[in-house]
XYZ file of C-alpha atoms in Angstrom:
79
model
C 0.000 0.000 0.000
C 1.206 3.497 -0.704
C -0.574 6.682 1.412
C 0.451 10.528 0.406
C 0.505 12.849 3.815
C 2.489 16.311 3.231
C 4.824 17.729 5.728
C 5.711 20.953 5.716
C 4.625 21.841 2.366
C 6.279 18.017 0.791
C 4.767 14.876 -0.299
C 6.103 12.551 2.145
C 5.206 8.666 1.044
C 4.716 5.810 3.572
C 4.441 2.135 1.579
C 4.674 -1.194 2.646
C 5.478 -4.347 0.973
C 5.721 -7.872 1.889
C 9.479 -8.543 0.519
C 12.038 -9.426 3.334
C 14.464 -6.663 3.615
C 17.594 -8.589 2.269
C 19.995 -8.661 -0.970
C 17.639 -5.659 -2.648
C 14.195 -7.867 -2.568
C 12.411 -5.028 -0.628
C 13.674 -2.036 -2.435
C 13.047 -4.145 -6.077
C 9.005 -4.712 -4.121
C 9.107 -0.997 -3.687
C 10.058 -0.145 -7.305
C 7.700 -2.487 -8.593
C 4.598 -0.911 -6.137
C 5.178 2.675 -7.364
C 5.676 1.531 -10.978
C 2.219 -0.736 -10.843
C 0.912 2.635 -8.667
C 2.073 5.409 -10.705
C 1.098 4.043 -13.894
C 5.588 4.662 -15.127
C 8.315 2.321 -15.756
C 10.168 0.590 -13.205
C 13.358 1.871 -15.081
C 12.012 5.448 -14.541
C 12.611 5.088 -10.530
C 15.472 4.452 -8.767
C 16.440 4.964 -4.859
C 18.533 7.554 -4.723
C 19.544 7.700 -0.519
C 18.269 5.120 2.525
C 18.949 1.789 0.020
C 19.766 -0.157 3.112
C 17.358 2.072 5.440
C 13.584 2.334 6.114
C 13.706 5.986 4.842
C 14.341 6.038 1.438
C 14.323 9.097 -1.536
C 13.219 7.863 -4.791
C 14.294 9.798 -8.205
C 11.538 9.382 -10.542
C 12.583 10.945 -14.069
C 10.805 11.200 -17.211
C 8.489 14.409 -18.481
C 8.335 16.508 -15.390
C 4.995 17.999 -16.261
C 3.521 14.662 -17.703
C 5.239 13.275 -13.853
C 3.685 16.204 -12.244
C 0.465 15.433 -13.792
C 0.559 11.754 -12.696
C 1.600 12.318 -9.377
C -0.877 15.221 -8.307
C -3.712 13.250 -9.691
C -2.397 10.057 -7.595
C -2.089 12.075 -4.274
C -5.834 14.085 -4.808
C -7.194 10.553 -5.113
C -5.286 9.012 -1.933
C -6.002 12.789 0.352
């Protein structure tokens, strides 16, 4: 699951998947979830800090208005 609450103005992300936290499998899950999610390829995302942490940032690249688009419309539905 993947909710969207904002923090001081940013879109913080909490998501959980079911992939034991060893050799990648749970960051891969977590690729995989926002990919399915956000409706953009897997090889569009990519963990850029917190690989071997619970708090992670996640570079999504691509058409940042067509992103934009995506993602606003993803968080009004989850608010």
């Amino acid at each position: 699951t993947v909710t969207a609450p904002t923090v001081g103005g940013h879109c913080v992300l909490t998501a959980r998947v079911t992939a034991a936290p060893e050799n990648s499998k749970a960051n891969g899950a977590l690729i995989r979830l926002l990919s399915k999610t956000w409706k953009i390829p897997k090889s569009a995302l990519s963990i850029r800090t917190g690989a071997s942490s619970r708090r992670k940032v996640i570079l999504v690249v691509g058409c940042g208005v067509l992103l934009q688009s995506k993602l606003n419309d993803w968080i009004a539905d989850h608010d």
